[in-house]
Tab-separated table of C-alpha atoms in Angstrom:
chain	number	residue	atom	x	y	z
A	1	MET	CA	48.437	33.502	1.458
A	2	SER	CA	51.876	32.988	-0.062
A	3	ILE	CA	53.537	34.604	-2.932
A	4	ASP	CA	55.644	32.736	-5.274
A	5	THR	CA	59.226	32.913	-3.945
A	6	SER	CA	60.138	29.668	-5.730
A	7	THR	CA	63.229	31.112	-7.600
A	8	ALA	CA	66.207	32.499	-6.079
A	9	GLN	CA	65.693	35.809	-7.964
A	10	GLU	CA	62.036	36.227	-6.457
A	11	SER	CA	63.337	35.497	-3.194
A	12	LEU	CA	66.207	37.944	-3.314
A	13	ILE	CA	63.865	40.833	-4.439
A	14	LYS	CA	61.448	40.091	-1.448
A	15	LEU	CA	64.409	39.881	0.944
A	16	LYS	CA	65.899	43.023	-0.395
A	17	GLU	CA	62.334	44.820	-0.246
A	18	LEU	CA	61.829	43.930	3.354
A	19	VAL	CA	65.242	44.635	4.730
A	20	ASP	CA	65.384	47.970	2.949
A	21	GLN	CA	61.934	48.816	4.174
A	22	ILE	CA	62.608	47.980	7.826
A	23	ASP	CA	66.459	48.925	7.976
A	24	ILE	CA	67.242	48.204	11.520
A	25	GLY	CA	66.929	44.481	12.669
A	26	MET	CA	68.228	42.630	15.764
A	27	LEU	CA	71.425	40.736	15.315
A	28	GLY	CA	71.705	37.637	17.106
A	29	THR	CA	74.945	35.838	17.897
A	30	TYR	CA	75.462	32.571	19.889
A	31	PRO	CA	77.924	33.043	22.723
A	32	GLN	CA	79.433	29.561	23.802
A	33	ASP	CA	78.986	30.167	27.471
A	34	SER	CA	75.329	30.821	27.242
A	35	ASP	CA	72.219	29.046	26.457
A	36	TYR	CA	70.670	32.168	25.163
A	37	ILE	CA	71.049	34.245	22.060
A	38	HIS	CA	72.703	37.672	22.356
A	39	ALA	CA	70.834	40.430	20.295
A	40	VAL	CA	71.755	43.800	19.286
A	41	PRO	CA	70.130	46.397	16.924
A	42	MET	CA	71.989	46.812	13.795
A	43	SER	CA	71.443	49.135	10.881
A	44	ARG	CA	72.345	47.418	7.579
A	45	GLN	CA	74.671	49.107	5.128
A	46	GLU	CA	73.793	47.246	1.960
A	47	ILE	CA	72.030	44.117	0.591
A	48	ASP	CA	74.332	43.051	-2.539
A	49	ALA	CA	73.421	41.442	-5.704
A	50	GLU	CA	73.789	38.007	-4.207
A	51	GLY	CA	71.649	38.859	-1.132
A	52	ASN	CA	74.574	39.445	1.446
A	53	ILE	CA	73.749	41.901	4.129
A	54	TRP	CA	76.563	44.248	5.057
A	55	PHE	CA	77.253	46.063	8.376
A	56	LEU	CA	79.783	48.083	9.991
A	57	PHE	CA	80.588	47.285	13.669
A	58	SER	CA	83.287	47.460	16.333
A	59	SER	CA	86.062	44.880	17.387
A	60	ASP	CA	85.183	46.061	20.984
A	61	SER	CA	81.649	44.683	20.709
A	62	ASP	CA	80.206	41.544	22.345
A	63	THR	CA	79.201	40.679	18.931
A	64	PHE	CA	82.673	40.682	17.515
A	65	GLN	CA	83.797	38.382	20.518
A	66	HIS	CA	80.914	36.039	19.949
A	67	LEU	CA	81.600	35.697	16.153
A	68	GLN	CA	85.285	34.608	16.928
A	69	GLU	CA	83.565	31.558	18.564
A	70	ARG	CA	80.579	30.862	16.191
A	71	LYS	CA	79.897	32.206	12.861
A	72	GLN	CA	76.099	31.404	13.033
A	73	VAL	CA	74.000	34.451	13.323
A	74	SER	CA	70.235	35.369	13.257
A	75	LEU	CA	68.728	38.568	11.953
A	76	LEU	CA	65.252	39.553	13.010
A	77	TYR	CA	63.350	42.493	11.399
A	78	ALA	CA	60.081	43.920	12.437
A	79	ASP	CA	58.096	46.786	11.011
A	80	VAL	CA	55.005	47.023	13.380
A	81	ARG	CA	53.648	49.852	11.640
A	82	ASN	CA	52.992	47.671	8.463
A	83	TYR	CA	53.072	44.272	10.077
A	84	SER	CA	55.988	43.096	8.098
A	85	PHE	CA	58.400	40.693	9.659
A	86	LEU	CA	61.660	38.650	8.699
A	87	SER	CA	63.704	36.077	10.099
A	88	ILE	CA	67.054	35.063	8.680
A	89	ASN	CA	69.524	32.642	9.719
A	90	GLY	CA	73.086	32.832	8.329
A	91	ALA	CA	76.675	32.656	8.311
A	92	ALA	CA	78.874	35.793	9.297
A	93	GLU	CA	82.277	36.768	7.866
A	94	ILE	CA	84.498	39.542	9.416
A	95	SER	CA	86.869	41.611	7.569
A	96	GLN	CA	88.605	45.013	7.543
A	97	ASP	CA	87.890	45.975	3.930
A	98	ASP	CA	88.806	49.585	3.672
A	99	GLY	CA	86.874	49.897	0.469
A	100	ARG	CA	83.654	48.775	2.079
A	101	VAL	CA	84.482	51.129	5.228
A	102	GLU	CA	84.886	53.916	2.596
A	103	LYS	CA	81.592	53.033	0.642
A	104	TYR	CA	79.642	52.600	3.975
A	105	TRP	CA	80.950	55.470	6.015
A	106	SER	CA	78.261	58.323	6.983
A	107	LYS	CA	77.760	60.877	9.578
A	108	MET	CA	75.640	58.201	11.575
A	109	THR	CA	78.654	55.801	11.452
A	110	GLU	CA	81.047	58.535	12.724
A	111	GLY	CA	79.132	58.811	16.005
A	112	TRP	CA	80.212	55.209	16.786
A	113	PHE	CA	84.048	55.545	15.868
A	114	ASP	CA	86.111	58.322	17.765
A	115	GLU	CA	88.959	58.063	15.254
A	116	GLY	CA	86.872	58.365	12.029
A	117	LYS	CA	87.294	56.115	9.060
A	118	ASP	CA	90.807	55.273	10.309
A	119	ASP	CA	89.536	53.767	13.746
A	120	PRO	CA	91.438	50.406	14.070
A	121	ARG	CA	88.255	49.043	15.690
A	122	ILE	CA	86.268	49.146	12.586
A	123	ARG	CA	85.170	45.904	11.108
A	124	VAL	CA	82.975	44.968	8.213
A	125	LEU	CA	80.333	42.294	8.764
A	126	LYS	CA	79.050	40.315	5.810
A	127	ILE	CA	76.008	38.207	6.609
A	128	THR	CA	75.314	35.350	4.041
A	129	PRO	CA	71.759	34.144	4.447
A	130	ILE	CA	71.173	30.495	4.562
A	131	GLU	CA	67.416	30.361	5.354
A	132	ALA	CA	64.775	33.021	5.772
A	133	HIS	CA	61.103	33.338	6.395
A	134	TYR	CA	58.842	36.432	6.198
A	135	TRP	CA	55.368	37.544	7.083
A	136	ASP	CA	54.161	40.721	5.104
A	137	THR	CA	50.534	41.953	5.531
A	138	LYS	CA	50.758	44.540	2.848
A	139	SER	CA	48.613	46.955	4.915
A	140	ASN	CA	48.911	49.037	8.252
A	141	LYS	CA	48.273	47.843	11.575
A	142	LEU	CA	44.598	49.106	11.793
A	143	VAL	CA	43.723	47.567	8.463
A	144	THR	CA	45.226	44.283	9.547
A	145	LEU	CA	43.583	44.314	12.950
A	146	LEU	CA	40.098	45.041	11.394
A	147	LYS	CA	40.613	42.112	8.859
A	148	GLY	CA	41.396	39.795	11.885
A	149	LEU	CA	38.319	40.775	13.687
A	150	THR	CA	36.116	40.570	10.777
A	151	ARG	CA	37.394	37.313	10.041
A	152	GLY	CA	37.126	36.210	13.561
A	153	ILE	CA	33.395	37.238	13.753
A	154	THR	CA	32.055	36.368	10.270
A	155	GLY	CA	34.393	33.443	9.337
A	156	ALA	CA	34.889	35.300	6.057
A	157	LYS	CA	38.112	34.344	4.332
A	158	LEU	CA	40.134	37.753	3.973
A	159	ASP	CA	43.604	38.203	2.405
A	160	MET	CA	45.435	38.641	5.625
A	161	GLY	CA	48.889	39.181	3.781
A	162	GLU	CA	51.480	36.811	2.527
A	163	GLU	CA	54.116	34.711	4.172
A	164	GLY	CA	56.624	32.022	3.204
A	165	ASP	CA	60.191	30.758	3.121
A	166	LEU	CA	62.862	32.624	0.924
A	167	LYS	CA	64.826	30.266	-1.163
A	168	ILE	CA	68.107	31.812	-0.821
């Protein structure tokens, strides 16, 4: 089943719901010297009113180096407890916005930067989603597995959740 995400506002609500629920996603960059995606786990700082997803990261990272070459990214989110999944392809923009560093700074972030908020390696990453697709069962793993088993045995049409493209 697919819910109506035909408007940008409905899609933004669904995007925000899933990213906030899952939090940590795999951020994929595309190195020029490889045929494969390079992916690292990242915790989002915010999804703004336009659907941009914000992160703090280091200029010492492979991710930073890859983004100097290509601005395309993929974000993959998976919540296996609830069988919710989200795939986003988008464009990256890097800055050193002190206001955003201040806004997003936390004890967790402090662990990544030795010199605190003034660490010269801190970068702000803004991902602007271009396309996205989601799968959301709206139930836990056990219920989803039982529905799948029942559907397989009886052929009954059971609501297995929702999935669809987000119009971003």
